């Protein structure tokens, strides 16, 4: 069977059309694999980072050409001979976790995203920018019908920002700052509200302030020019820019700075007593936690759909950051 898929053939800015649409033959399934017909493919900032070369220093993509994309929802089309937990027609999700060894200390402790043999969907192995996806059955997530409308959030964006939120806190009485207005920060503001955690969204200018006020009510906003030294217990960064050291100064001694970017943040005497943490890839248990929690019911967001063939437009819109919404490729 043939399928259409988008391949990254060269690292380049999205404006230069670095993706190529091809028809390729689907391989046969191994015993532990699941064939999924994709319905919704999430467009994520991490995809854009990969395509434009921001992940090269981390060794990704580890092959070219590669099919990018690491978050999608679809239905099971076929299963391998030893797969028992899925059947044809099941609604399932695909995350960044393609596979791990399952035997090392990290895997056995539920921290498979730290496995040395970890394969990342769309970065070290072909991903979801395609009509079909073949995945390992123990890394595919069954989607309960009651969360199907919000399912695309559960495989990447929400587990990642929820993990970042938890890492930023030592206790629920902490006050945290959020920097970098995008869909991730939009979600984390709602998480703070759900857990009644004091927070401020730091914006660059009035334009960002207006944009945020248009989509969220009762949000605490502070301009970068007005932040105080030693004020926040934690800081979550969704943007790394020239304001970094000013933001660091706003964090208290022993405060935590969560770096949800692919930028390496240089050490400095300014960081003395303050800890920089990267959240890493959400684990299977963290994804299941999001599916089962009451948090998902309280999250509101808009979806913007694009035809599968309009992927360059979708990624360009994501880069422009004009809409704080979940951008999704829809396969008919």
Short mmCIF file of C-alpha atoms in Angstrom, two decimals:
data_model
loop_
_atom_site.label_atom_id
_atom_site.label_comp_id
_atom_site.label_asym_id
_atom_site.label_seq_id
_atom_site.Cartn_x
_atom_site.Cartn_y
_atom_site.Cartn_z
CA UNK A 1 0.00 0.00 0.00
CA UNK A 2 1.20 3.50 -0.85
CA UNK A 3 0.92 6.54 1.41
CA UNK A 4 1.73 10.22 1.11
CA UNK A 5 4.31 11.62 3.52
CA UNK A 6 6.25 14.83 4.01
CA UNK A 7 10.03 14.37 4.14
CA UNK A 8 12.62 16.74 5.54
CA UNK A 9 15.38 16.58 2.95
CA UNK A 10 17.50 19.52 4.09
CA UNK A 11 17.78 21.73 7.15
CA UNK A 12 16.47 25.15 6.20
CA UNK A 13 14.06 27.92 7.18
CA UNK A 14 10.45 26.97 6.58
CA UNK A 15 10.12 29.85 4.09
CA UNK A 16 12.51 27.95 1.80
CA UNK A 17 10.23 24.89 1.57
CA UNK A 18 12.56 22.27 3.09
CA UNK A 19 9.82 19.60 3.09
CA UNK A 20 9.02 17.40 0.10
CA UNK A 21 5.77 15.46 -0.40
CA UNK A 22 6.35 11.92 -1.65
CA UNK A 23 4.44 8.71 -2.16
CA UNK A 24 6.10 5.78 -0.42
CA UNK A 25 5.28 2.13 0.09
CA UNK A 26 4.25 1.04 3.56
CA UNK A 27 6.42 -1.76 4.91
CA UNK A 28 4.98 -4.87 6.52
CA UNK A 29 4.40 -4.92 10.28
CA UNK A 30 6.68 -6.57 12.80
CA UNK A 31 5.03 -8.72 15.47
CA UNK A 32 4.96 -5.93 18.09
CA UNK A 33 3.81 -3.10 15.82
CA UNK A 34 0.58 -1.26 15.07
CA UNK A 35 -0.44 0.39 11.79
CA UNK A 36 -2.37 3.60 12.40
CA UNK A 37 -4.40 5.60 9.91
CA UNK A 38 -3.83 9.18 11.02
CA UNK A 39 -6.69 11.66 11.46
CA UNK A 40 -5.19 14.67 13.27
CA UNK A 41 -1.50 15.59 13.20
CA UNK A 42 -0.37 18.23 15.65
CA UNK A 43 1.94 21.01 14.48
CA UNK A 44 4.41 21.70 17.28
CA UNK A 45 7.17 24.26 17.86
CA UNK A 46 9.54 21.33 18.37
CA UNK A 47 8.88 20.28 14.75
CA UNK A 48 9.79 23.76 13.55
CA UNK A 49 12.98 23.72 15.65
CA UNK A 50 13.95 20.41 14.03
CA UNK A 51 13.26 21.58 10.48
CA UNK A 52 15.11 24.87 10.86
CA UNK A 53 18.19 23.37 12.52
CA UNK A 54 17.79 24.34 16.18
CA UNK A 55 18.13 20.67 17.21
CA UNK A 56 21.32 19.95 15.24
CA UNK A 57 23.53 20.45 18.30
CA UNK A 58 21.52 17.72 20.04
CA UNK A 59 22.09 15.31 17.14
CA UNK A 60 18.65 15.62 15.53
CA UNK A 61 17.46 14.77 13.01
CA UNK A 62 19.65 11.68 13.20
CA UNK A 63 18.89 10.78 9.59
CA UNK A 64 17.84 12.53 6.40
CA UNK A 65 15.52 12.34 4.66
CA UNK A 66 13.17 11.87 7.59
CA UNK A 67 9.42 12.22 8.11
CA UNK A 68 9.05 14.79 10.94
CA UNK A 69 6.12 15.05 13.34
CA UNK A 70 5.72 13.53 16.79
CA UNK A 71 2.10 14.01 17.87
CA UNK A 72 -0.96 12.57 16.20
CA UNK A 73 -4.31 10.88 16.72
CA UNK A 74 -5.62 8.09 14.52
CA UNK A 75 -7.37 4.74 14.33
CA UNK A 76 -5.79 1.31 14.35
CA UNK A 77 -5.76 -0.16 10.85
CA UNK A 78 -3.79 -3.37 11.48
CA UNK A 79 -1.78 -5.07 14.24
CA UNK A 80 1.25 -7.36 14.43
CA UNK A 81 0.94 -11.03 15.33
CA UNK A 82 1.85 -10.54 19.00
CA UNK A 83 -0.20 -7.40 19.68
CA UNK A 84 -3.09 -8.08 22.06
CA UNK A 85 -3.96 -4.70 23.60
CA UNK A 86 -5.31 -3.08 20.40
CA UNK A 87 -7.86 -3.99 17.76
CA UNK A 88 -8.82 -2.47 14.43
CA UNK A 89 -10.74 0.78 14.85
CA UNK A 90 -9.33 1.73 18.26
CA UNK A 91 -8.67 5.46 18.67
CA UNK A 92 -5.02 5.91 19.64
CA UNK A 93 -2.38 8.58 20.15
CA UNK A 94 1.27 8.86 19.12
CA UNK A 95 3.85 10.79 21.15
CA UNK A 96 7.55 11.64 20.96
CA UNK A 97 8.34 8.30 22.62
CA UNK A 98 8.84 5.85 19.77
CA UNK A 99 10.68 3.17 21.76
CA UNK A 100 13.22 2.50 24.50
CA UNK A 101 15.16 -0.59 25.56
CA UNK A 102 12.75 -1.56 28.37
CA UNK A 103 15.57 -3.15 30.37
CA UNK A 104 17.79 -0.40 31.79
CA UNK A 105 17.42 1.24 35.20
CA UNK A 106 15.70 4.28 33.69
CA UNK A 107 13.13 2.22 31.79
CA UNK A 108 12.40 -0.04 34.75
CA UNK A 109 11.83 3.00 36.99
CA UNK A 110 9.34 4.54 34.54
CA UNK A 111 11.75 7.15 33.21
CA UNK A 112 12.08 5.69 29.71
CA UNK A 113 12.64 9.14 28.17
CA UNK A 114 16.14 9.04 29.75
CA UNK A 115 16.99 5.65 28.20
CA UNK A 116 20.25 5.68 26.24
CA UNK A 117 18.54 3.69 23.47
CA UNK A 118 15.54 6.02 23.24
CA UNK A 119 14.18 6.59 19.74
CA UNK A 120 12.23 9.82 19.25
CA UNK A 121 9.31 9.95 16.84
CA UNK A 122 10.03 12.27 13.94
CA UNK A 123 13.58 13.02 15.06
CA UNK A 124 15.48 9.72 15.14
CA UNK A 125 12.89 7.66 13.26
CA UNK A 126 10.15 8.51 10.75
CA UNK A 127 7.27 10.40 12.33
CA UNK A 128 3.70 11.53 11.82
CA UNK A 129 3.70 13.93 8.86
CA UNK A 130 2.12 11.14 6.84
CA UNK A 131 -1.17 9.40 6.12
CA UNK A 132 -0.14 6.34 8.13
CA UNK A 133 2.22 5.60 11.01
CA UNK A 134 3.75 2.34 12.24
CA UNK A 135 4.53 2.33 15.95
CA UNK A 136 5.56 -0.03 18.73
CA UNK A 137 2.45 -1.27 20.53
CA UNK A 138 3.81 -0.53 24.02
CA UNK A 139 4.36 3.12 23.07
CA UNK A 140 0.94 3.72 21.50
CA UNK A 141 -1.72 5.28 23.74
CA UNK A 142 -5.36 4.25 23.68
CA UNK A 143 -7.59 7.32 23.73
CA UNK A 144 -10.74 7.11 25.89
CA UNK A 145 -13.79 8.22 23.92
CA UNK A 146 -14.72 10.83 26.54
CA UNK A 147 -11.52 12.84 25.84
CA UNK A 148 -11.44 12.37 22.07
CA UNK A 149 -12.16 16.06 21.32
CA UNK A 150 -9.09 17.15 23.29
CA UNK A 151 -6.99 14.06 22.62
CA UNK A 152 -4.38 15.88 20.52
CA UNK A 153 -3.30 17.78 23.66
CA UNK A 154 -2.62 14.61 25.64
CA UNK A 155 0.29 13.19 23.62
CA UNK A 156 2.71 16.14 23.71
CA UNK A 157 1.75 19.71 24.59
CA UNK A 158 -0.16 19.24 27.84
CA UNK A 159 2.14 16.57 29.37
CA UNK A 160 5.17 18.72 28.51
CA UNK A 161 3.87 21.94 30.05
CA UNK A 162 2.39 20.11 33.06
CA UNK A 163 5.78 18.51 33.68
CA UNK A 164 7.43 21.95 33.38
CA UNK A 165 4.89 23.38 35.82
CA UNK A 166 5.60 20.69 38.43
CA UNK A 167 9.37 21.10 38.07
CA UNK A 168 9.14 24.86 38.61
CA UNK A 169 7.54 24.49 42.05
CA UNK A 170 8.83 23.42 45.41
CA UNK A 171 5.33 23.82 46.84
CA UNK A 172 1.95 25.16 45.71
CA UNK A 173 2.51 28.42 47.60
CA UNK A 174 5.32 29.41 45.21
CA UNK A 175 4.94 32.30 42.78
CA UNK A 176 6.10 31.55 39.24
CA UNK A 177 6.82 33.65 36.17
CA UNK A 178 6.13 32.53 32.60
CA UNK A 179 8.02 34.03 29.67
CA UNK A 180 7.42 33.56 25.94
CA UNK A 181 3.88 34.03 24.69
CA UNK A 182 2.82 30.99 22.66
CA UNK A 183 0.46 28.02 22.87
CA UNK A 184 2.57 26.39 25.59
CA UNK A 185 2.41 29.41 27.88
CA UNK A 186 -1.32 29.73 27.16
CA UNK A 187 -1.75 26.19 28.52
CA UNK A 188 0.44 26.69 31.56
CA UNK A 189 -1.49 29.78 32.66
CA UNK A 190 -4.60 27.58 32.76
CA UNK A 191 -2.72 24.89 34.71
CA UNK A 192 -1.72 27.50 37.30
CA UNK A 193 -5.34 28.53 37.63
CA UNK A 194 -6.45 24.90 38.06
CA UNK A 195 -4.01 24.38 40.94
CA UNK A 196 -4.48 27.92 42.32
CA UNK A 197 -0.79 28.75 41.92
CA UNK A 198 0.17 32.43 41.87
CA UNK A 199 1.73 33.34 38.52
CA UNK A 200 2.57 36.21 36.20
CA UNK A 201 2.91 36.13 32.44
CA UNK A 202 5.80 38.37 31.44
CA UNK A 203 5.22 40.09 28.11
CA UNK A 204 7.47 42.18 25.92
CA UNK A 205 5.06 44.94 24.98
CA UNK A 206 1.45 46.10 24.75
CA UNK A 207 0.87 44.05 21.60
CA UNK A 208 1.54 40.82 23.49
CA UNK A 209 -0.57 42.07 26.40
CA UNK A 210 -3.54 42.72 24.11
CA UNK A 211 -3.16 39.34 22.42
CA UNK A 212 -3.21 37.55 25.76
CA UNK A 213 -6.16 39.53 27.09
CA UNK A 214 -8.12 38.63 23.97
CA UNK A 215 -7.89 34.90 24.66
CA UNK A 216 -7.74 34.64 28.47
CA UNK A 217 -9.59 36.47 31.19
CA UNK A 218 -8.30 37.12 34.70
CA UNK A 219 -4.66 36.68 33.73
CA UNK A 220 -1.81 38.35 35.62
CA UNK A 221 0.44 40.22 33.20
CA UNK A 222 3.68 42.09 33.79
CA UNK A 223 5.86 43.83 31.22
CA UNK A 224 9.50 42.79 31.06
CA UNK A 225 10.49 46.38 31.87
CA UNK A 226 8.67 46.22 35.22
CA UNK A 227 9.88 42.94 36.74
CA UNK A 228 11.61 43.03 40.13
CA UNK A 229 14.76 41.30 41.36
CA UNK A 230 14.47 38.22 43.59
CA UNK A 231 10.69 38.13 43.25
CA UNK A 232 9.71 34.76 41.74
CA UNK A 233 10.21 31.28 43.18
CA UNK A 234 10.29 29.76 39.71
CA UNK A 235 10.56 30.80 36.07
CA UNK A 236 9.35 28.85 33.02
CA UNK A 237 11.01 29.89 29.77
CA UNK A 238 9.32 29.29 26.43
CA UNK A 239 11.56 31.84 24.72
CA UNK A 240 15.32 32.33 25.08
CA UNK A 241 16.46 35.81 24.06
CA UNK A 242 18.45 38.83 25.22
CA UNK A 243 16.20 39.24 28.26
CA UNK A 244 17.51 36.02 29.82
CA UNK A 245 19.79 37.56 32.45
CA UNK A 246 17.19 40.12 33.46
CA UNK A 247 14.75 37.27 33.95
CA UNK A 248 17.31 35.28 35.96
CA UNK A 249 17.71 38.21 38.35
CA UNK A 250 13.97 38.14 38.99
CA UNK A 251 14.24 34.62 40.45
CA UNK A 252 14.94 34.14 44.16
CA UNK A 253 17.95 32.33 45.58
CA UNK A 254 17.50 28.57 45.09
CA UNK A 255 14.70 29.22 42.61
CA UNK A 256 14.17 26.99 39.59
CA UNK A 257 14.41 28.04 35.94
CA UNK A 258 12.70 25.60 33.59
CA UNK A 259 14.10 25.81 30.07
CA UNK A 260 11.43 24.66 27.60
CA UNK A 261 13.47 25.77 24.59
CA UNK A 262 16.18 24.08 22.57
CA UNK A 263 18.64 26.85 23.42
CA UNK A 264 21.59 26.08 25.67
CA UNK A 265 21.51 28.68 28.44
CA UNK A 266 25.00 29.78 29.42
CA UNK A 267 26.07 29.54 33.04
CA UNK A 268 27.06 32.69 34.86
CA UNK A 269 27.69 33.98 38.40
CA UNK A 270 24.13 35.28 38.11
CA UNK A 271 22.92 31.68 38.33
CA UNK A 272 24.58 31.00 41.66
CA UNK A 273 22.05 29.26 43.85
CA UNK A 274 19.53 29.01 41.00
CA UNK A 275 18.91 25.81 39.11
CA UNK A 276 18.28 25.46 35.36
CA UNK A 277 16.24 22.36 34.51
CA UNK A 278 15.17 20.95 31.15
CA UNK A 279 11.87 19.05 31.41
CA UNK A 280 12.83 16.49 28.77
CA UNK A 281 10.35 14.28 26.96
CA UNK A 282 7.19 13.31 28.89
CA UNK A 283 7.16 9.68 29.98
CA UNK A 284 4.38 7.17 29.40
CA UNK A 285 3.17 7.53 32.98
CA UNK A 286 3.02 11.33 32.61
CA UNK A 287 0.89 10.99 29.48
CA UNK A 288 -1.44 8.54 31.23
CA UNK A 289 -1.65 10.94 34.19
CA UNK A 290 -2.92 13.71 31.90
CA UNK A 291 -5.53 11.38 30.38
CA UNK A 292 -6.87 10.44 33.81
CA UNK A 293 -6.68 13.81 35.55
CA UNK A 294 -9.45 16.35 35.87
CA UNK A 295 -7.09 18.96 34.44
CA UNK A 296 -7.94 18.16 30.82
CA UNK A 297 -11.62 18.99 31.40
CA UNK A 298 -10.69 22.51 32.52
CA UNK A 299 -8.39 23.34 29.61
CA UNK A 300 -9.93 25.42 26.83
CA UNK A 301 -8.31 26.02 23.46
CA UNK A 302 -9.06 26.65 19.81
CA UNK A 303 -8.09 24.37 16.95
CA UNK A 304 -7.05 25.65 13.53
CA UNK A 305 -7.17 22.98 10.84
CA UNK A 306 -5.09 22.78 7.66
CA UNK A 307 -5.31 20.38 4.77
CA UNK A 308 -2.51 17.82 4.79
CA UNK A 309 -1.03 19.36 1.64
CA UNK A 310 -0.79 22.81 3.32
CA UNK A 311 1.86 21.87 5.84
CA UNK A 312 4.22 24.71 4.86
CA UNK A 313 1.43 27.21 5.52
CA UNK A 314 0.73 25.62 8.92
CA UNK A 315 4.39 25.70 9.98
CA UNK A 316 4.79 29.26 8.69
CA UNK A 317 1.77 30.37 10.71
CA UNK A 318 3.23 28.67 13.78
CA UNK A 319 6.49 30.55 13.27
CA UNK A 320 4.67 33.88 12.95
CA UNK A 321 2.85 33.10 16.24
CA UNK A 322 -0.15 35.19 15.21
CA UNK A 323 -2.71 32.78 16.67
CA UNK A 324 -2.53 31.25 20.14
CA UNK A 325 -4.23 28.01 19.12
CA UNK A 326 -3.49 24.37 18.37
CA UNK A 327 -2.57 24.00 14.71
CA UNK A 328 -3.56 20.66 13.23
CA UNK A 329 -3.19 18.89 9.90
CA UNK A 330 -6.45 17.16 9.05
CA UNK A 331 -6.39 14.03 6.92
CA UNK A 332 -9.61 13.36 5.04
#
